[in-house]
């Protein structure tokens, strides 16, 4: 596996994870503020003790843990979605050519034309990031980096995600253009 490719994908994954943690903290602040108002109602006060009794460490691990938790699960999903946005261009181009040359296709064939290139292109990303939990090693390394590094990779991650969305839209437009012409 190419080290630069692996480093790039893990840095993207790490920054998606950091943004997910930031988002979860903001949402939790809002939700906890609403619960604080609800728990002031007299007949709910007995539940307040139960709510306050939850262990902060367990909640932090659930929301923000990088081994198993809400933020890392959503980061895995978002990373896969944004990475697949680039390979879906090939899927849509292939689908457009198939529709133009073969006419009406069954739904199973259309799904196979879309899914196979995405699946094949996702294999190197899976091996670079998720195989043997490589992202854990990179997360420990990236936490030690300075602020300049974090700002740089935050911008690169933003460009990567926007590029994925644009590529997906271009793929859809290209598929329709190829199928119609």
GROMACS .gro file of N, CA and C in nm:
model
  543
    1UNK      N    1   0.086  -0.118   0.000
    1UNK     CA    2   0.000   0.000   0.000
    1UNK      C    3   0.090   0.123   0.000
    2UNK      N    4   0.056   0.218  -0.084
    2UNK     CA    5   0.133   0.341  -0.093
    2UNK      C    6   0.113   0.423   0.035
    3UNK      N    7   0.225   0.462   0.097
    3UNK     CA    8   0.218   0.534   0.224
    3UNK      C    9   0.147   0.668   0.209
    4UNK      N   10   0.171   0.741   0.099
    4UNK     CA   11   0.108   0.872   0.082
    4UNK      C   12  -0.043   0.859   0.069
    5UNK      N   13  -0.087   0.759  -0.006
    5UNK     CA   14  -0.231   0.735  -0.022
    5UNK      C   15  -0.293   0.700   0.113
    6UNK      N   16  -0.228   0.612   0.187
    6UNK     CA   17  -0.277   0.571   0.319
    6UNK      C   18  -0.281   0.690   0.415
    7UNK      N   19  -0.176   0.770   0.415
    7UNK     CA   20  -0.169   0.887   0.502
    7UNK      C   21  -0.280   0.986   0.466
    8UNK      N   22  -0.299   1.011   0.336
    8UNK     CA   23  -0.401   1.103   0.289
    8UNK      C   24  -0.540   1.059   0.335
    9UNK      N   25  -0.574   0.933   0.310
    9UNK     CA   26  -0.708   0.885   0.346
    9UNK      C   27  -0.729   0.886   0.497
   10UNK      N   28  -0.628   0.851   0.573
   10UNK     CA   29  -0.642   0.853   0.719
   10UNK      C   30  -0.652   0.995   0.773
   11UNK      N   31  -0.583   1.089   0.711
   11UNK     CA   32  -0.595   1.229   0.753
   11UNK      C   33  -0.736   1.281   0.722
   12UNK      N   34  -0.790   1.244   0.607
   12UNK     CA   35  -0.927   1.283   0.572
   12UNK      C   36  -1.024   1.223   0.673
   13UNK      N   37  -1.007   1.094   0.702
   13UNK     CA   38  -1.095   1.025   0.796
   13UNK      C   39  -1.086   1.089   0.935
   14UNK      N   40  -0.967   1.124   0.978
   14UNK     CA   41  -0.946   1.186   1.108
   14UNK      C   42  -1.018   1.321   1.116
   15UNK      N   43  -1.008   1.401   1.011
   15UNK     CA   44  -1.073   1.532   1.013
   15UNK      C   45  -1.225   1.521   1.004
   16UNK      N   46  -1.275   1.422   0.933
   16UNK     CA   47  -1.420   1.399   0.933
   16UNK      C   48  -1.464   1.360   1.074
   17UNK      N   49  -1.384   1.278   1.141
   17UNK     CA   50  -1.414   1.240   1.280
   17UNK      C   51  -1.414   1.362   1.372
   18UNK      N   52  -1.315   1.450   1.358
   18UNK     CA   53  -1.310   1.570   1.443
   18UNK      C   54  -1.431   1.659   1.420
   19UNK      N   55  -1.473   1.674   1.297
   19UNK     CA   56  -1.592   1.755   1.268
   19UNK      C   57  -1.717   1.691   1.326
   20UNK      N   58  -1.723   1.560   1.323
   20UNK     CA   59  -1.838   1.490   1.381
   20UNK      C   60  -1.840   1.506   1.532
   21UNK      N   61  -1.725   1.501   1.596
   21UNK     CA   62  -1.717   1.525   1.741
   21UNK      C   63  -1.763   1.667   1.773
   22UNK      N   64  -1.716   1.764   1.695
   22UNK     CA   65  -1.755   1.904   1.716
   22UNK      C   66  -1.907   1.919   1.702
   23UNK      N   67  -1.965   1.858   1.599
   23UNK     CA   68  -2.110   1.866   1.577
   23UNK      C   69  -2.185   1.801   1.692
   24UNK      N   70  -2.141   1.684   1.736
   24UNK     CA   71  -2.208   1.615   1.846
   24UNK      C   72  -2.202   1.696   1.975
   25UNK      N   73  -2.091   1.763   2.001
   25UNK     CA   74  -2.082   1.845   2.121
   25UNK      C   75  -2.181   1.961   2.117
   26UNK      N   76  -2.196   2.023   2.001
   26UNK     CA   77  -2.293   2.132   1.987
   26UNK      C   78  -2.435   2.082   2.005
   27UNK      N   79  -2.467   1.969   1.944
   27UNK     CA   80  -2.602   1.913   1.956
   27UNK      C   81  -2.629   1.871   2.100
   28UNK      N   82  -2.532   1.808   2.164
   28UNK     CA   83  -2.550   1.766   2.304
   28UNK      C   84  -2.570   1.885   2.396
   29UNK      N   85  -2.501   1.994   2.369
   29UNK     CA   86  -2.519   2.115   2.449
   29UNK      C   87  -2.663   2.165   2.437
   30UNK      N   88  -2.715   2.165   2.315
   30UNK     CA   89  -2.852   2.209   2.291
   30UNK      C   90  -2.953   2.115   2.358
   31UNK      N   91  -2.934   1.985   2.340
   31UNK     CA   92  -3.026   1.887   2.398
   31UNK      C   93  -3.020   1.891   2.550
   32UNK      N   94  -2.901   1.898   2.607
   32UNK     CA   95  -2.889   1.904   2.752
   32UNK      C   96  -2.951   2.031   2.808
   33UNK      N   97  -2.944   2.141   2.734
   33UNK     CA   98  -3.011   2.263   2.776
   33UNK      C   99  -3.162   2.246   2.780
   34UNK      N  100  -3.216   2.175   2.681
   34UNK     CA  101  -3.360   2.149   2.679
   34UNK      C  102  -3.400   2.057   2.794
   35UNK      N  103  -3.318   1.953   2.821
   35UNK     CA  104  -3.348   1.864   2.931
   35UNK      C  105  -3.340   1.936   3.065
   36UNK      N  106  -3.251   2.032   3.077
   36UNK     CA  107  -3.240   2.107   3.202
   36UNK      C  108  -3.370   2.182   3.230
   37UNK      N  109  -3.434   2.233   3.124
   37UNK     CA  110  -3.563   2.301   3.141
   37UNK      C  111  -3.671   2.200   3.178
   38UNK      N  112  -3.670   2.084   3.114
   38UNK     CA  113  -3.772   1.983   3.141
   38UNK      C  114  -3.760   1.932   3.284
   39UNK      N  115  -3.638   1.913   3.334
   39UNK     CA  116  -3.620   1.858   3.467
   39UNK      C  117  -3.654   1.957   3.577
   40UNK      N  118  -3.684   2.078   3.542
   40UNK     CA  119  -3.728   2.175   3.644
   40UNK      C  120  -3.876   2.158   3.676
   41UNK      N  121  -3.946   2.084   3.592
   41UNK     CA  122  -4.088   2.056   3.619
   41UNK      C  123  -4.094   1.968   3.744
   42UNK      N  124  -4.182   2.001   3.841
   42UNK     CA  125  -4.180   1.934   3.972
   42UNK      C  126  -4.194   1.782   3.968
   43UNK      N  127  -4.286   1.728   3.887
   43UNK     CA  128  -4.308   1.584   3.893
   43UNK      C  129  -4.199   1.503   3.820
   44UNK      N  130  -4.106   1.570   3.758
   44UNK     CA  131  -3.998   1.499   3.688
   44UNK      C  132  -3.869   1.504   3.769
   45UNK      N  133  -3.870   1.570   3.882
   45UNK     CA  134  -3.747   1.587   3.960
   45UNK      C  135  -3.687   1.454   4.005
   46UNK      N  136  -3.771   1.355   4.028
   46UNK     CA  137  -3.715   1.227   4.073
   46UNK      C  138  -3.630   1.162   3.964
   47UNK      N  139  -3.658   1.194   3.838
   47UNK     CA  140  -3.578   1.140   3.728
   47UNK      C  141  -3.448   1.217   3.709
   48UNK      N  142  -3.442   1.335   3.765
   48UNK     CA  143  -3.323   1.419   3.753
   48UNK      C  144  -3.201   1.350   3.816
   49UNK      N  145  -3.224   1.284   3.930
   49UNK     CA  146  -3.114   1.215   3.996
   49UNK      C  147  -3.059   1.104   3.906
   50UNK      N  148  -3.149   1.034   3.840
   50UNK     CA  149  -3.106   0.928   3.749
   50UNK      C  150  -3.028   0.987   3.632
   51UNK      N  151  -3.075   1.099   3.582
   51UNK     CA  152  -3.008   1.165   3.469
   51UNK      C  153  -2.871   1.216   3.511
   52UNK      N  154  -2.863   1.277   3.628
   52UNK     CA  155  -2.735   1.329   3.678
   52UNK      C  156  -2.640   1.216   3.715
   53UNK      N  157  -2.695   1.100   3.746
   53UNK     CA  158  -2.611   0.990   3.791
   53UNK      C  159  -2.535   0.919   3.680
   54UNK      N  160  -2.566   0.950   3.558
   54UNK     CA  161  -2.495   0.883   3.448
   54UNK      C  162  -2.348   0.921   3.451
   55UNK      N  163  -2.267   0.827   3.423
   55UNK     CA  164  -2.123   0.851   3.430
   55UNK      C  165  -2.077   0.929   3.307
   56UNK      N  166  -2.007   1.036   3.332
   56UNK     CA  167  -1.960   1.123   3.223
   56UNK      C  168  -1.861   1.049   3.133
   57UNK      N  169  -1.778   0.965   3.190
   57UNK     CA  170  -1.679   0.892   3.109
   57UNK      C  171  -1.747   0.799   3.010
   58UNK      N  172  -1.849   0.727   3.055
   58UNK     CA  173  -1.920   0.636   2.965
   58UNK      C  174  -1.989   0.713   2.853
   59UNK      N  175  -2.048   0.827   2.887
   59UNK     CA  176  -2.112   0.907   2.784
   59UNK      C  177  -2.010   0.963   2.685
   60UNK      N  178  -1.895   1.006   2.736
   60UNK     CA  179  -1.791   1.056   2.646
   60UNK      C  180  -1.742   0.946   2.553
   61UNK      N  181  -1.722   0.826   2.606
   61UNK     CA  182  -1.680   0.715   2.521
   61UNK      C  183  -1.787   0.682   2.417
   62UNK      N  184  -1.913   0.689   2.458
   62UNK     CA  185  -2.020   0.659   2.363
   62UNK      C  186  -2.026   0.764   2.252
   63UNK      N  187  -2.020   0.890   2.289
   63UNK     CA  188  -2.033   0.995   2.188
   63UNK      C  189  -1.905   1.019   2.110
   64UNK      N  190  -1.792   1.023   2.178
   64UNK     CA  191  -1.670   1.073   2.116
   64UNK      C  192  -1.558   0.971   2.108
   65UNK      N  193  -1.580   0.849   2.153
   65UNK     CA  194  -1.474   0.748   2.149
   65UNK      C  195  -1.434   0.715   2.006
   66UNK      N  196  -1.304   0.690   1.985
   66UNK     CA  197  -1.261   0.661   1.849
   66UNK      C  198  -1.244   0.512   1.822
   67UNK      N  199  -1.279   0.427   1.918
   67UNK     CA  200  -1.279   0.283   1.893
   67UNK      C  201  -1.418   0.235   1.856
   68UNK      N  202  -1.515   0.272   1.935
   68UNK     CA  203  -1.655   0.238   1.907
   68UNK      C  204  -1.739   0.346   1.972
   69UNK      N  205  -1.812   0.416   1.893
   69UNK     CA  206  -1.896   0.521   1.945
   69UNK      C  207  -1.973   0.587   1.833
   70UNK      N  208  -2.054   0.682   1.871
   70UNK     CA  209  -2.139   0.749   1.774
   70UNK      C  210  -2.058   0.829   1.673
   71UNK      N  211  -1.964   0.908   1.719
   71UNK     CA  212  -1.887   0.994   1.629
   71UNK      C  213  -1.803   0.915   1.531
   72UNK      N  214  -1.738   0.811   1.577
   72UNK     CA  215  -1.652   0.733   1.487
   72UNK      C  216  -1.736   0.654   1.388
   73UNK      N  217  -1.854   0.608   1.430
   73UNK     CA  218  -1.942   0.536   1.338
   73UNK      C  219  -1.990   0.627   1.226
   74UNK      N  220  -2.031   0.748   1.261
   74UNK     CA  221  -2.075   0.843   1.160
   74UNK      C  222  -1.957   0.886   1.073
   75UNK      N  223  -1.839   0.898   1.131
   75UNK     CA  224  -1.721   0.934   1.052
   75UNK      C  225  -1.688   0.824   0.952
   76UNK      N  226  -1.701   0.696   0.992
   76UNK     CA  227  -1.680   0.585   0.898
   76UNK      C  228  -1.778   0.596   0.782
   77UNK      N  229  -1.904   0.621   0.814
   77UNK     CA  230  -2.007   0.632   0.711
   77UNK      C  231  -1.978   0.749   0.617
   78UNK      N  232  -1.950   0.864   0.674
   78UNK     CA  233  -1.925   0.983   0.591
   78UNK      C  234  -1.801   0.966   0.505
   79UNK      N  235  -1.697   0.906   0.561
   79UNK     CA  236  -1.576   0.881   0.482
   79UNK      C  237  -1.609   0.792   0.363
   80UNK      N  238  -1.683   0.685   0.386
   80UNK     CA  239  -1.722   0.596   0.276
   80UNK      C  240  -1.806   0.667   0.172
   81UNK      N  241  -1.897   0.751   0.218
   81UNK     CA  242  -1.983   0.825   0.126
   81UNK      C  243  -1.901   0.920   0.040
   82UNK      N  244  -1.815   0.998   0.102
   82UNK     CA  245  -1.738   1.096   0.026
   82UNK      C  246  -1.633   1.028  -0.063
   83UNK      N  247  -1.573   0.922  -0.017
   83UNK     CA  248  -1.476   0.851  -0.101
   83UNK      C  249  -1.546   0.789  -0.221
   84UNK      N  250  -1.664   0.733  -0.201
   84UNK     CA  251  -1.738   0.671  -0.310
   84UNK      C  252  -1.788   0.773  -0.411
   85UNK      N  253  -1.796   0.898  -0.373
   85UNK     CA  254  -1.841   1.002  -0.465
   85UNK      C  255  -1.753   1.015  -0.587
   86UNK      N  256  -1.625   0.982  -0.571
   86UNK     CA  257  -1.533   0.990  -0.686
   86UNK      C  258  -1.549   0.870  -0.778
   87UNK      N  259  -1.566   0.752  -0.723
   87UNK     CA  260  -1.580   0.633  -0.808
   87UNK      C  261  -1.718   0.623  -0.871
   88UNK      N  262  -1.814   0.693  -0.815
   88UNK     CA  263  -1.948   0.688  -0.872
   88UNK      C  264  -1.954   0.757  -1.008
   89UNK      N  265  -1.859   0.846  -1.034
   89UNK     CA  266  -1.850   0.907  -1.167
   89UNK      C  267  -1.835   0.799  -1.273
   90UNK      N  268  -1.745   0.703  -1.249
   90UNK     CA  269  -1.726   0.593  -1.344
   90UNK      C  270  -1.851   0.507  -1.354
   91UNK      N  271  -1.919   0.487  -1.242
   91UNK     CA  272  -2.042   0.408  -1.244
   91UNK      C  273  -2.149   0.475  -1.329
   92UNK      N  274  -2.165   0.605  -1.312
   92UNK     CA  275  -2.265   0.676  -1.390
   92UNK      C  276  -2.229   0.680  -1.538
   93UNK      N  277  -2.101   0.699  -1.569
   93UNK     CA  278  -2.060   0.697  -1.710
   93UNK      C  279  -2.086   0.560  -1.771
   94UNK      N  280  -2.052   0.455  -1.700
   94UNK     CA  281  -2.077   0.319  -1.747
   94UNK      C  282  -2.228   0.294  -1.761
   95UNK      N  283  -2.305   0.343  -1.666
   95UNK     CA  284  -2.450   0.329  -1.674
   95UNK      C  285  -2.509   0.404  -1.791
   96UNK      N  286  -2.459   0.524  -1.818
   96UNK     CA  287  -2.507   0.601  -1.933
   96UNK      C  288  -2.478   0.531  -2.064
   97UNK      N  289  -2.357   0.477  -2.079
   97UNK     CA  290  -2.323   0.402  -2.200
   97UNK      C  291  -2.410   0.277  -2.214
   98UNK      N  292  -2.432   0.207  -2.103
   98UNK     CA  293  -2.515   0.085  -2.107
   98UNK      C  294  -2.658   0.118  -2.146
   99UNK      N  295  -2.712   0.226  -2.092
   99UNK     CA  296  -2.850   0.264  -2.129
   99UNK      C  297  -2.859   0.303  -2.276
  100UNK      N  298  -2.758   0.373  -2.324
  100UNK     CA  299  -2.761   0.416  -2.464
  100UNK      C  300  -2.746   0.297  -2.559
  101UNK      N  301  -2.656   0.207  -2.529
  101UNK     CA  302  -2.627   0.096  -2.620
  101UNK      C  303  -2.725  -0.020  -2.606
  102UNK      N  304  -2.766  -0.050  -2.484
  102UNK     CA  305  -2.849  -0.168  -2.460
  102UNK      C  306  -2.996  -0.136  -2.441
  103UNK      N  307  -3.030  -0.010  -2.430
  103UNK     CA  308  -3.170   0.028  -2.410
  103UNK      C  309  -3.213   0.008  -2.266
  104UNK      N  310  -3.336  -0.033  -2.249
  104UNK     CA  311  -3.392  -0.050  -2.115
  104UNK      C  312  -3.329  -0.171  -2.046
  105UNK      N  313  -3.279  -0.152  -1.926
  105UNK     CA  314  -3.213  -0.257  -1.850
  105UNK      C  315  -3.296  -0.292  -1.728
  106UNK      N  316  -3.277  -0.414  -1.679
  106UNK     CA  317  -3.346  -0.452  -1.556
  106UNK      C  318  -3.284  -0.377  -1.438
  107UNK      N  319  -3.359  -0.371  -1.330
  107UNK     CA  320  -3.310  -0.299  -1.212
  107UNK      C  321  -3.186  -0.365  -1.152
  108UNK      N  322  -3.180  -0.497  -1.159
  108UNK     CA  323  -3.064  -0.568  -1.106
  108UNK      C  324  -2.939  -0.532  -1.185
  109UNK      N  325  -2.953  -0.523  -1.318
  109UNK     CA  326  -2.839  -0.486  -1.402
  109UNK      C  327  -2.795  -0.343  -1.374
  110UNK      N  328  -2.891  -0.252  -1.359
  110UNK     CA  329  -2.857  -0.113  -1.328
  110UNK      C  330  -2.784  -0.104  -1.194
  111UNK      N  331  -2.833  -0.178  -1.096
  111UNK     CA  332  -2.769  -0.178  -0.964
  111UNK      C  333  -2.627  -0.235  -0.972
  112UNK      N  334  -2.609  -0.341  -1.049
  112UNK     CA  335  -2.476  -0.400  -1.065
  112UNK      C  336  -2.381  -0.303  -1.134
  113UNK      N  337  -2.431  -0.233  -1.236
  113UNK     CA  338  -2.347  -0.136  -1.308
  113UNK      C  339  -2.303  -0.023  -1.215
  114UNK      N  340  -2.390   0.016  -1.122
  114UNK     CA  341  -2.354   0.122  -1.028
  114UNK      C  342  -2.267   0.070  -0.913
  115UNK      N  343  -2.297  -0.048  -0.862
  115UNK     CA  344  -2.232  -0.096  -0.740
  115UNK      C  345  -2.094  -0.157  -0.762
  116UNK      N  346  -2.073  -0.225  -0.872
  116UNK     CA  347  -1.946  -0.296  -0.891
  116UNK      C  348  -1.827  -0.200  -0.899
  117UNK      N  349  -1.832  -0.092  -0.979
  117UNK     CA  350  -1.716   0.000  -0.978
  117UNK      C  351  -1.693   0.066  -0.842
  118UNK      N  352  -1.801   0.099  -0.773
  118UNK     CA  353  -1.786   0.160  -0.641
  118UNK      C  354  -1.720   0.062  -0.545
  119UNK      N  355  -1.767  -0.062  -0.546
  119UNK     CA  356  -1.709  -0.164  -0.459
  119UNK      C  357  -1.563  -0.192  -0.489
  120UNK      N  358  -1.529  -0.199  -0.618
  120UNK     CA  359  -1.390  -0.224  -0.655
  120UNK      C  360  -1.299  -0.107  -0.617
  121UNK      N  361  -1.348   0.014  -0.632
  121UNK     CA  362  -1.267   0.131  -0.596
  121UNK      C  363  -1.257   0.150  -0.445
  122UNK      N  364  -1.351   0.093  -0.369
  122UNK     CA  365  -1.350   0.110  -0.224
  122UNK      C  366  -1.251   0.016  -0.156
  123UNK      N  367  -1.213  -0.091  -0.223
  123UNK     CA  368  -1.122  -0.189  -0.163
  123UNK      C  369  -0.990  -0.127  -0.118
  124UNK      N  370  -0.921  -0.045  -0.201
  124UNK     CA  371  -0.796   0.015  -0.153
  124UNK      C  372  -0.816   0.109  -0.034
  125UNK      N  373  -0.928   0.181  -0.032
  125UNK     CA  374  -0.955   0.270   0.081
  125UNK      C  375  -0.980   0.190   0.208
  126UNK      N  376  -1.052   0.081   0.195
  126UNK     CA  377  -1.077  -0.004   0.311
  126UNK      C  378  -0.946  -0.059   0.366
  127UNK      N  379  -0.860  -0.105   0.277
  127UNK     CA  380  -0.732  -0.160   0.321
  127UNK      C  381  -0.644  -0.053   0.384
  128UNK      N  382  -0.651   0.070   0.334
  128UNK     CA  383  -0.565   0.178   0.384
  128UNK      C  384  -0.613   0.232   0.518
  129UNK      N  385  -0.742   0.231   0.542
  129UNK     CA  386  -0.796   0.295   0.662
  129UNK      C  387  -0.845   0.194   0.765
  130UNK      N  388  -0.927   0.100   0.725
  130UNK     CA  389  -0.999   0.017   0.821
  130UNK      C  390  -0.935  -0.119   0.848
  131UNK      N  391  -0.855  -0.173   0.756
  131UNK     CA  392  -0.794  -0.303   0.778
  131UNK      C  393  -0.698  -0.295   0.897
  132UNK      N  394  -0.712  -0.390   0.987
  132UNK     CA  395  -0.629  -0.397   1.109
  132UNK      C  396  -0.637  -0.268   1.189
  133UNK      N  397  -0.746  -0.198   1.180
  133UNK     CA  398  -0.768  -0.071   1.253
  133UNK      C  399  -0.650   0.024   1.238
  134UNK      N  400  -0.606   0.042   1.116
  134UNK     CA  401  -0.493   0.133   1.091
  134UNK      C  402  -0.525   0.275   1.133
  135UNK      N  403  -0.651   0.312   1.122
  135UNK     CA  404  -0.687   0.450   1.156
  135UNK      C  405  -0.656   0.482   1.302
  136UNK      N  406  -0.657   0.382   1.390
  136UNK     CA  407  -0.625   0.406   1.531
  136UNK      C  408  -0.480   0.455   1.547
  137UNK      N  409  -0.390   0.392   1.474
  137UNK     CA  410  -0.249   0.431   1.479
  137UNK      C  411  -0.234   0.574   1.426
  138UNK      N  412  -0.301   0.603   1.316
  138UNK     CA  413  -0.292   0.736   1.258
  138UNK      C  414  -0.359   0.841   1.348
  139UNK      N  415  -0.469   0.806   1.413
  139UNK     CA  416  -0.535   0.900   1.503
  139UNK      C  417  -0.439   0.943   1.614
  140UNK      N  418  -0.368   0.846   1.671
  140UNK     CA  419  -0.271   0.880   1.777
  140UNK      C  420  -0.162   0.972   1.723
  141UNK      N  421  -0.119   0.946   1.601
  141UNK     CA  422  -0.015   1.029   1.539
  141UNK      C  423  -0.069   1.169   1.510
  142UNK      N  424  -0.191   1.177   1.459
  142UNK     CA  425  -0.247   1.307   1.419
  142UNK      C  426  -0.281   1.395   1.539
  143UNK      N  427  -0.311   1.336   1.652
  143UNK     CA  428  -0.339   1.416   1.773
  143UNK      C  429  -0.217   1.496   1.816
  144UNK      N  430  -0.099   1.446   1.785
  144UNK     CA  431   0.025   1.512   1.825
  144UNK      C  432   0.066   1.625   1.731
  145UNK      N  433   0.001   1.635   1.617
  145UNK     CA  434   0.037   1.737   1.518
  145UNK      C  435   0.000   1.876   1.570
  146UNK      N  436   0.066   1.978   1.514
  146UNK     CA  437   0.043   2.115   1.557
  146UNK      C  438  -0.082   2.175   1.491
  147UNK      N  439  -0.114   2.296   1.533
  147UNK     CA  440  -0.235   2.364   1.485
  147UNK      C  441  -0.229   2.391   1.335
  148UNK      N  442  -0.112   2.424   1.284
  148UNK     CA  443  -0.098   2.451   1.141
  148UNK      C  444  -0.135   2.327   1.059
  149UNK      N  445  -0.090   2.211   1.104
  149UNK     CA  446  -0.124   2.087   1.035
  149UNK      C  447  -0.275   2.064   1.035
  150UNK      N  448  -0.339   2.088   1.150
  150UNK     CA  449  -0.483   2.066   1.161
  150UNK      C  450  -0.561   2.160   1.069
  151UNK      N  451  -0.520   2.287   1.062
  151UNK     CA  452  -0.588   2.382   0.972
  151UNK      C  453  -0.570   2.341   0.827
  152UNK      N  454  -0.451   2.302   0.791
  152UNK     CA  455  -0.422   2.260   0.653
  152UNK      C  456  -0.509   2.141   0.613
  153UNK      N  457  -0.514   2.040   0.698
  153UNK     CA  458  -0.590   1.920   0.664
  153UNK      C  459  -0.740   1.941   0.676
  154UNK      N  460  -0.781   2.036   0.756
  154UNK     CA  461  -0.924   2.069   0.760
  154UNK      C  462  -0.967   2.126   0.625
  155UNK      N  463  -0.885   2.213   0.568
  155UNK     CA  464  -0.914   2.269   0.435
  155UNK      C  465  -0.910   2.160   0.328
  156UNK      N  466  -0.812   2.073   0.335
  156UNK     CA  467  -0.803   1.965   0.237
  156UNK      C  468  -0.924   1.872   0.248
  157UNK      N  469  -0.966   1.842   0.369
  157UNK     CA  470  -1.084   1.757   0.390
  157UNK      C  471  -1.209   1.824   0.335
  158UNK      N  472  -1.223   1.953   0.359
  158UNK     CA  473  -1.338   2.027   0.307
  158UNK      C  474  -1.339   2.021   0.154
  159UNK      N  475  -1.224   2.043   0.092
  159UNK     CA  476  -1.214   2.036  -0.054
  159UNK      C  477  -1.243   1.895  -0.104
  160UNK      N  478  -1.197   1.795  -0.032
  160UNK     CA  479  -1.222   1.655  -0.069
  160UNK      C  480  -1.372   1.626  -0.068
  161UNK      N  481  -1.442   1.671   0.036
  161UNK     CA  482  -1.586   1.645   0.049
  161UNK      C  483  -1.665   1.721  -0.057
  162UNK      N  484  -1.633   1.848  -0.078
  162UNK     CA  485  -1.702   1.926  -0.181
  162UNK      C  486  -1.673   1.868  -0.318
  163UNK      N  487  -1.550   1.828  -0.343
  163UNK     CA  488  -1.514   1.765  -0.470
  163UNK      C  489  -1.592   1.638  -0.494
  164UNK      N  490  -1.616   1.561  -0.390
  164UNK     CA  491  -1.693   1.439  -0.402
  164UNK      C  492  -1.838   1.468  -0.442
  165UNK      N  493  -1.896   1.569  -0.380
  165UNK     CA  494  -2.034   1.606  -0.412
  165UNK      C  495  -2.043   1.656  -0.555
  166UNK      N  496  -1.949   1.741  -0.595
  166UNK     CA  497  -1.948   1.794  -0.732
  166UNK      C  498  -1.928   1.682  -0.833
  167UNK      N  499  -1.838   1.589  -0.803
  167UNK     CA  500  -1.813   1.477  -0.893
  167UNK      C  501  -1.937   1.390  -0.907
  168UNK      N  502  -2.010   1.369  -0.799
  168UNK     CA  503  -2.133   1.292  -0.806
  168UNK      C  504  -2.236   1.361  -0.895
  169UNK      N  505  -2.252   1.491  -0.878
  169UNK     CA  506  -2.348   1.566  -0.960
  169UNK      C  507  -2.305   1.563  -1.107
  170UNK      N  508  -2.176   1.581  -1.133
  170UNK     CA  509  -2.127   1.574  -1.271
  170UNK      C  510  -2.149   1.435  -1.330
  171UNK      N  511  -2.132   1.332  -1.250
  171UNK     CA  512  -2.156   1.196  -1.297
  171UNK      C  513  -2.301   1.174  -1.336
  172UNK      N  514  -2.393   1.226  -1.256
  172UNK     CA  515  -2.535   1.214  -1.289
  172UNK      C  516  -2.566   1.287  -1.418
  173UNK      N  517  -2.516   1.409  -1.431
  173UNK     CA  518  -2.539   1.488  -1.553
  173UNK      C  519  -2.478   1.418  -1.675
  174UNK      N  520  -2.357   1.365  -1.660
  174UNK     CA  521  -2.291   1.296  -1.771
  174UNK      C  522  -2.368   1.170  -1.811
  175UNK      N  523  -2.420   1.097  -1.714
  175UNK     CA  524  -2.496   0.975  -1.745
  175UNK      C  525  -2.621   1.009  -1.825
  176UNK      N  526  -2.692   1.114  -1.785
  176UNK     CA  527  -2.811   1.153  -1.861
  176UNK      C  528  -2.773   1.204  -1.999
  177UNK      N  529  -2.665   1.280  -2.007
  177UNK     CA  530  -2.622   1.332  -2.138
  177UNK      C  531  -2.582   1.218  -2.231
  178UNK      N  532  -2.511   1.120  -2.181
  178UNK     CA  533  -2.469   1.007  -2.264
  178UNK      C  534  -2.589   0.922  -2.304
  179UNK      N  535  -2.681   0.898  -2.211
  179UNK     CA  536  -2.797   0.813  -2.239
  179UNK      C  537  -2.892   0.878  -2.339
  180UNK      N  538  -2.904   1.010  -2.335
  180UNK     CA  539  -2.998   1.080  -2.423
  180UNK      C  540  -2.941   1.096  -2.564
  181UNK      N  541  -2.812   1.125  -2.574
  181UNK     CA  542  -2.751   1.154  -2.705
  181UNK      C  543  -2.736   1.031  -2.787
   0.00000   0.00000   0.00000
